[in-house]
mmCIF file of C-alpha atoms in Angstrom:
data_model
loop_
_atom_site.group_PDB
_atom_site.id
_atom_site.type_symbol
_atom_site.label_atom_id
_atom_site.label_comp_id
_atom_site.label_asym_id
_atom_site.label_seq_id
_atom_site.Cartn_x
_atom_site.Cartn_y
_atom_site.Cartn_z
ATOM 1 C CA MET K 1 43.452 42.464 188.629
ATOM 2 C CA ARG K 2 43.959 44.604 185.567
ATOM 3 C CA ARG K 3 41.339 45.778 183.460
ATOM 4 C CA ASP K 4 43.943 45.209 179.957
ATOM 5 C CA SER K 5 43.332 41.947 177.547
ATOM 6 C CA LEU K 6 44.777 38.669 178.003
ATOM 7 C CA LEU K 7 45.674 39.482 174.450
ATOM 8 C CA THR K 8 49.465 39.597 175.463
ATOM 9 C CA PRO K 9 50.066 36.883 177.167
ATOM 10 C CA LEU K 10 47.630 34.875 174.234
ATOM 11 C CA VAL K 11 50.040 35.907 171.700
ATOM 12 C CA PHE K 12 52.405 34.510 173.113
ATOM 13 C CA ALA K 13 50.971 31.244 173.946
ATOM 14 C CA ALA K 14 49.994 30.813 169.849
ATOM 15 C CA LEU K 15 53.211 31.515 169.315
ATOM 16 C CA VAL K 16 54.896 28.595 171.275
ATOM 17 C CA LEU K 17 52.222 26.581 170.055
ATOM 18 C CA ALA K 18 53.340 27.293 166.229
ATOM 19 C CA ALA K 19 56.702 27.184 167.054
ATOM 20 C CA GLY K 20 56.149 23.997 168.029
ATOM 21 C CA ALA K 21 53.953 22.678 165.327
ATOM 22 C CA ALA K 22 56.362 24.015 162.895
ATOM 23 C CA SER K 23 59.090 22.078 164.883
ATOM 24 C CA ARG K 24 57.562 18.516 164.120
ATOM 25 C CA LEU K 25 55.673 18.970 161.142
ATOM 26 C CA LEU K 26 57.816 21.603 158.781
ATOM 27 C CA ILE K 27 62.026 21.126 160.340
ATOM 28 C CA ASP K 28 61.121 17.114 161.380
ATOM 29 C CA ALA K 29 58.659 16.624 158.883
ATOM 30 C CA ASP K 30 60.954 14.219 157.189
ATOM 31 C CA ARG K 31 63.221 12.668 160.380
ATOM 32 C CA PRO K 32 61.879 8.935 161.876
ATOM 33 C CA ALA K 33 59.216 9.319 165.064
ATOM 34 C CA SER K 34 62.239 8.242 167.277
ATOM 35 C CA ALA K 35 65.244 10.744 165.886
ATOM 36 C CA GLU K 36 66.191 12.003 168.811
ATOM 37 C CA GLY K 37 68.781 15.231 169.456
ATOM 38 C CA THR K 38 67.214 16.778 166.161
ATOM 39 C CA PRO K 39 67.140 20.987 164.702
ATOM 40 C CA GLY K 40 63.022 20.731 165.210
ATOM 41 C CA LYS K 41 63.022 19.334 168.851
ATOM 42 C CA LEU K 42 65.713 22.289 169.325
ATOM 43 C CA VAL K 43 63.824 24.965 168.290
ATOM 44 C CA TRP K 44 60.721 23.409 170.687
ATOM 45 C CA ILE K 45 62.716 23.591 173.860
ATOM 46 C CA LEU K 46 64.178 26.761 173.552
ATOM 47 C CA ALA K 47 60.906 28.759 171.835
ATOM 48 C CA PRO K 48 59.152 29.001 174.836
ATOM 49 C CA ALA K 49 61.958 30.250 176.705
ATOM 50 C CA LEU K 50 63.226 32.905 174.272
ATOM 51 C CA LEU K 51 59.781 34.194 173.755
ATOM 52 C CA ALA K 52 59.729 34.209 176.978
ATOM 53 C CA VAL K 53 62.246 36.516 177.569
ATOM 54 C CA VAL K 54 60.984 38.975 174.749
ATOM 55 C CA PHE K 55 57.698 39.239 176.198
ATOM 56 C CA ARG K 56 58.887 39.390 179.848
ATOM 57 C CA ARG K 57 60.574 43.049 178.677
ATOM 58 C CA LEU K 58 57.895 43.815 176.469
ATOM 59 C CA ASP K 59 54.478 43.352 178.747
ATOM 60 C CA PRO K 60 54.304 46.309 181.466
ATOM 61 C CA ALA K 61 52.886 43.427 183.967
ATOM 62 C CA THR K 62 56.320 41.272 184.285
ATOM 63 C CA ARG K 63 58.812 44.626 183.329
ATOM 64 C CA SER K 64 59.723 45.483 187.019
ATOM 65 C CA GLU K 65 59.175 41.658 188.595
ATOM 66 C CA HIS K 66 62.292 39.772 189.788
ATOM 67 C CA LEU K 67 61.063 36.229 188.996
ATOM 68 C CA PHE K 68 64.513 34.909 188.843
ATOM 69 C CA ALA K 69 66.004 36.701 192.308
ATOM 70 C CA PHE K 70 67.735 34.989 194.658
ATOM 71 C CA THR K 71 66.135 35.082 198.238
ATOM 72 C CA ARG K 72 67.091 33.167 201.581
ATOM 73 C CA VAL K 73 63.246 32.407 202.023
ATOM 74 C CA GLY K 74 62.172 31.634 197.850
ATOM 75 C CA VAL K 75 65.654 29.281 198.420
ATOM 76 C CA ARG K 76 64.524 27.586 201.437
ATOM 77 C CA PHE K 77 60.812 27.159 200.046
ATOM 78 C CA ALA K 78 62.588 25.800 196.726
ATOM 79 C CA LEU K 79 65.110 22.868 198.372
ATOM 80 C CA SER K 80 61.470 21.937 201.076
ATOM 81 C CA VAL K 81 59.319 21.845 197.993
ATOM 82 C CA ALA K 82 62.777 19.766 196.210
ATOM 83 C CA ALA K 83 62.863 16.909 198.854
ATOM 84 C CA ALA K 84 58.889 16.200 199.328
ATOM 85 C CA GLY K 85 58.695 16.174 195.448
ATOM 86 C CA GLY K 86 61.706 14.281 195.707
ATOM 87 C CA ALA K 87 60.305 11.553 198.228
ATOM 88 C CA ALA K 88 56.928 11.368 196.659
ATOM 89 C CA VAL K 89 58.729 10.117 193.083
ATOM 90 C CA CYS K 90 60.641 6.984 194.962
ATOM 91 C CA ALA K 91 58.003 6.474 197.146
ATOM 92 C CA LEU K 92 55.403 6.126 194.222
ATOM 93 C CA ILE K 93 58.359 4.232 192.432
ATOM 94 C CA VAL K 94 58.483 1.522 195.224
ATOM 95 C CA LEU K 95 55.066 1.469 195.241
ATOM 96 C CA GLY K 96 55.329 0.448 192.002
ATOM 97 C CA LEU K 97 57.312 -2.410 192.296
ATOM 98 C CA LEU K 98 56.094 -3.661 195.488
ATOM 99 C CA THR K 99 52.635 -4.066 193.604
ATOM 100 C CA GLY K 100 54.493 -4.898 190.049
ATOM 101 C CA SER K 101 53.043 -2.295 187.954
ATOM 102 C CA ALA K 102 57.081 -1.918 187.479
ATOM 103 C CA THR K 103 59.746 -4.428 186.972
ATOM 104 C CA TRP K 104 63.435 -3.314 187.458
ATOM 105 C CA VAL K 105 66.229 -4.311 184.978
ATOM 106 C CA PRO K 106 69.303 -3.134 185.083
ATOM 107 C CA VAL K 107 71.383 -1.051 182.484
ATOM 108 C CA PRO K 108 74.721 -1.791 183.107
ATOM 109 C CA ALA K 109 75.661 1.468 181.021
ATOM 110 C CA ALA K 110 73.360 3.383 182.570
ATOM 111 C CA ALA K 111 75.425 4.587 185.266
ATOM 112 C CA SER K 112 77.973 6.176 183.001
ATOM 113 C CA ASN K 113 75.787 8.736 181.316
ATOM 114 C CA LEU K 114 73.478 9.508 184.550
ATOM 115 C CA ALA K 115 75.633 12.952 185.024
ATOM 116 C CA SER K 116 74.967 14.150 181.735
ATOM 117 C CA THR K 117 71.422 12.716 181.863
ATOM 118 C CA ALA K 118 70.901 14.671 184.875
ATOM 119 C CA ALA K 119 72.344 18.274 183.758
ATOM 120 C CA GLY K 120 70.217 17.995 180.516
ATOM 121 C CA LEU K 121 67.434 17.577 182.571
ATOM 122 C CA ALA K 122 67.431 20.641 184.849
ATOM 123 C CA VAL K 123 68.596 22.593 182.288
ATOM 124 C CA PHE K 124 64.886 21.206 180.309
ATOM 125 C CA ALA K 125 63.073 21.551 183.115
ATOM 126 C CA PHE K 126 64.782 25.584 183.785
ATOM 127 C CA LEU K 127 63.852 26.987 179.889
ATOM 128 C CA GLU K 128 60.478 25.248 180.585
ATOM 129 C CA GLU K 129 60.118 27.183 183.921
ATOM 130 C CA SER K 130 61.637 30.516 182.276
ATOM 131 C CA ALA K 131 58.513 30.407 179.621
ATOM 132 C CA TRP K 132 55.958 29.006 181.955
ATOM 133 C CA ARG K 133 56.138 30.673 185.244
ATOM 134 C CA GLY K 134 58.815 32.694 184.093
ATOM 135 C CA TYR K 135 56.439 34.722 181.674
ATOM 136 C CA LEU K 136 53.321 33.473 180.907
ATOM 137 C CA LEU K 137 51.830 32.669 184.468
ATOM 138 C CA PRO K 138 52.463 36.308 186.566
ATOM 139 C CA ALA K 139 51.276 37.550 182.735
ATOM 140 C CA LEU K 140 48.210 35.553 183.106
ATOM 141 C CA LEU K 141 47.513 36.834 187.132
ATOM 142 C CA ALA K 142 47.375 39.928 186.911
ATOM 143 C CA ARG K 143 45.112 40.489 184.406
ATOM 144 C CA ALA K 144 42.812 36.958 185.296
ATOM 145 C CA SER K 145 41.487 34.911 188.019
ATOM 146 C CA VAL K 146 43.406 32.455 189.154
ATOM 147 C CA PRO K 147 41.155 29.497 188.191
ATOM 148 C CA LEU K 148 41.290 31.340 184.313
ATOM 149 C CA ALA K 149 45.142 31.825 184.983
ATOM 150 C CA VAL K 150 45.225 28.187 185.293
ATOM 151 C CA ALA K 151 42.761 27.024 182.599
ATOM 152 C CA VAL K 152 45.133 28.620 180.236
ATOM 153 C CA ALA K 153 48.430 28.147 181.112
ATOM 154 C CA ALA K 154 47.821 24.266 181.489
ATOM 155 C CA ILE K 155 46.252 23.987 177.944
ATOM 156 C CA THR K 156 49.496 25.908 176.600
ATOM 157 C CA TRP K 157 51.692 23.810 178.925
ATOM 158 C CA PHE K 158 49.937 20.653 177.375
ATOM 159 C CA GLY K 159 49.103 21.552 174.058
ATOM 160 C CA TRP K 160 53.180 22.474 173.743
ATOM 161 C CA HIS K 161 54.519 18.907 174.528
ATOM 162 C CA LEU K 162 51.461 17.459 171.872
ATOM 163 C CA PRO K 163 54.228 17.600 168.946
ATOM 164 C CA TYR K 164 56.915 15.319 170.092
ATOM 165 C CA LEU K 165 54.719 13.488 172.645
ATOM 166 C CA ASP K 166 55.081 10.138 170.971
ATOM 167 C CA GLN K 167 58.737 10.469 171.803
ATOM 168 C CA LEU K 168 58.048 11.525 175.130
ATOM 169 C CA ALA K 169 55.970 8.583 175.998
ATOM 170 C CA ALA K 170 58.015 6.446 174.546
ATOM 171 C CA ALA K 171 60.468 6.841 177.118
ATOM 172 C CA TYR K 172 58.315 4.751 180.034
ATOM 173 C CA THR K 173 55.397 3.226 178.711
ATOM 174 C CA ASP K 174 54.360 1.089 175.661
ATOM 175 C CA GLU K 175 50.061 3.202 177.021
ATOM 176 C CA ALA K 176 48.469 4.085 173.461
ATOM 177 C CA LEU K 177 48.465 7.624 172.979
ATOM 178 C CA ALA K 178 44.500 7.886 172.898
ATOM 179 C CA THR K 179 44.337 6.991 176.258
ATOM 180 C CA LEU K 180 47.553 9.135 177.878
ATOM 181 C CA ALA K 181 46.997 11.535 176.047
ATOM 182 C CA PRO K 182 43.610 12.842 178.346
ATOM 183 C CA ARG K 183 45.343 11.711 181.385
ATOM 184 C CA LEU K 184 48.227 13.621 180.680
ATOM 185 C CA LEU K 185 45.405 17.187 179.888
ATOM 186 C CA LEU K 186 44.180 16.951 183.722
ATOM 187 C CA GLY K 187 47.713 16.056 185.213
ATOM 188 C CA VAL K 188 49.375 19.177 183.959
ATOM 189 C CA ALA K 189 46.206 21.076 185.050
ATOM 190 C CA ALA K 190 46.423 19.756 188.393
ATOM 191 C CA MET K 191 49.864 19.676 188.023
ATOM 192 C CA GLN K 192 49.780 24.057 186.832
ATOM 193 C CA TRP K 193 46.815 24.440 190.354
ATOM 194 C CA LEU K 194 50.453 23.420 192.491
ATOM 195 C CA TYR K 195 52.987 25.711 190.656
ATOM 196 C CA THR K 196 50.780 28.165 190.813
ATOM 197 C CA GLU K 197 49.840 28.300 195.021
ATOM 198 C CA LEU K 198 54.172 27.534 194.717
ATOM 199 C CA PHE K 199 54.489 31.284 192.914
ATOM 200 C CA LEU K 200 51.812 33.059 194.784
ATOM 201 C CA ARG K 201 53.416 31.601 197.885
ATOM 202 C CA CYS K 202 56.461 32.915 197.119
ATOM 203 C CA ARG K 203 56.542 34.827 193.573
ATOM 204 C CA SER K 204 59.521 33.359 191.843
ATOM 205 C CA VAL K 205 59.761 30.504 189.552
ATOM 206 C CA TRP K 206 62.525 28.902 192.370
ATOM 207 C CA PRO K 207 60.632 25.978 193.681
ATOM 208 C CA ALA K 208 58.135 25.594 190.466
ATOM 209 C CA PHE K 209 62.119 24.981 189.081
ATOM 210 C CA ALA K 210 62.917 23.034 192.169
ATOM 211 C CA LEU K 211 59.401 20.673 192.028
ATOM 212 C CA HIS K 212 59.629 20.497 187.933
ATOM 213 C CA ALA K 213 63.353 19.112 188.113
ATOM 214 C CA THR K 214 63.774 17.218 191.274
ATOM 215 C CA MET K 215 60.189 15.428 190.626
ATOM 216 C CA ASN K 216 62.084 14.881 186.344
ATOM 217 C CA LEU K 217 65.329 13.779 187.952
ATOM 218 C CA VAL K 218 63.933 10.954 189.977
ATOM 219 C CA ALA K 219 61.266 9.645 187.364
ATOM 220 C CA MET K 220 63.588 9.629 184.094
ATOM 221 C CA LEU K 221 66.693 8.525 185.950
ATOM 222 C CA ALA K 222 65.147 5.638 187.495
ATOM 223 C CA LEU K 223 63.795 4.669 183.862
ATOM 224 C CA ALA K 224 67.394 5.219 182.668
ATOM 225 C CA CYS K 225 68.772 3.230 184.639
ATOM 226 C CA GLY K 226 65.712 -0.511 184.646
ATOM 227 C CA LEU K 227 62.380 1.073 185.538
ATOM 228 C CA ARG K 228 59.229 -0.207 183.489
ATOM 229 C CA LEU K 229 55.841 -0.116 183.824
ATOM 230 C CA ILE K 230 54.386 -3.306 183.274
ATOM 231 C CA GLY K 231 51.004 -4.653 182.984
ATOM 232 C CA ALA K 232 47.762 -3.300 183.463
ATOM 233 C CA ARG K 233 48.079 -0.230 186.262
ATOM 234 C CA THR K 234 50.234 2.239 184.795
ATOM 235 C CA TRP K 235 47.904 4.533 183.815
ATOM 236 C CA LEU K 236 48.523 4.475 188.555
ATOM 237 C CA PHE K 237 51.777 3.929 189.423
ATOM 238 C CA SER K 238 53.403 5.894 186.625
ATOM 239 C CA PRO K 239 56.005 8.582 188.010
ATOM 240 C CA SER K 240 54.567 11.480 185.602
ATOM 241 C CA ALA K 241 51.621 13.761 185.049
ATOM 242 C CA ASP K 242 50.245 10.992 183.306
ATOM 243 C CA GLY K 243 50.186 8.540 186.510
ATOM 244 C CA VAL K 244 46.293 9.168 188.945
ATOM 245 C CA ILE K 245 48.620 9.029 191.889
ATOM 246 C CA VAL K 246 50.845 11.889 190.312
ATOM 247 C CA VAL K 247 47.764 13.684 189.897
ATOM 248 C CA ALA K 248 45.834 12.835 192.790
ATOM 249 C CA LEU K 249 49.052 14.473 195.124
ATOM 250 C CA CYS K 250 49.315 17.513 193.042
ATOM 251 C CA CYS K 251 45.873 18.251 193.611
ATOM 252 C CA ALA K 252 45.635 17.793 197.080
ATOM 253 C CA ALA K 253 48.642 19.871 197.478
ATOM 254 C CA GLY K 254 47.461 22.716 195.024
ATOM 255 C CA PHE K 255 44.258 22.687 197.781
ATOM 256 C CA TRP K 256 46.364 22.528 200.819
ATOM 257 C CA LEU K 257 48.600 25.742 199.354
ATOM 258 C CA SER K 258 45.310 27.190 198.224
ATOM 259 C CA VAL K 259 43.258 26.801 201.813
ATOM 260 C CA ARG K 260 46.178 28.347 203.188
ATOM 261 C CA ARG K 261 46.440 30.954 200.713
ATOM 262 C CA CYS K 262 42.715 31.666 201.511
ATOM 263 C CA ARG K 263 42.976 32.239 204.959
ATOM 264 C CA GLY K 264 46.696 34.389 204.869
ATOM 265 C CA SER K 265 44.214 36.436 202.773
ATOM 266 C CA CYS K 266 41.249 36.442 205.129
ATOM 267 C CA GLY K 267 43.329 36.713 207.836
ATOM 268 C CA THR K 268 45.137 40.301 206.433
ATOM 269 C CA SER K 269 41.828 42.151 205.087
#
């Protein structure tokens, strides 16, 4: 553990949150809340990744890291993580349909847009991972304990979503933000724990990217093709981070990986 201050990653987090708030409150201030493809949203999406490029080079704790390197072990691990994440989301969607908590209303024009939608989701996931696991997480882990790193990274990640959370949530649910947001914070914390354990296992952004992109692709493509959450149990079967089953699965996987990591450390000490 490094003895230097947490100031550097905290400055990064503050700049990211400030850029997100300015994007919605200043750049997109005069645009309807439902507007898509706005300049403010572009700044909101790009700011964390661009800031991470700068901070990764300036911060001695991350300057020598090769977090984007392709290795055989890393790629194989990323593919296995993607397969598990995709299977989990598919199972959750099927369970929601079987229990009446979701319905499927086919969208005739959806097929023609699937390729562009998938590409956009993959790019979005890569930009996020370039910031959260490509800089913030390793910078925190170099200076703090794992629980503290998870907490700071989760709060930053959740806070970054807030300026456009109404638009993100409207894509799949009619639930009020007052009840959805606290549950989303819990879900983001659970995902951050899992992504941290994946990072510690492989010290690469690619396993987290594989899981992030695959879960988003399966869930959002299903929604684009006509999946809709209905009824009083959407909080349970949501395929997003606010779904209680998703939270439980992330916690279970994070706990399992954490136990394995701790046992491995004890075995080599």
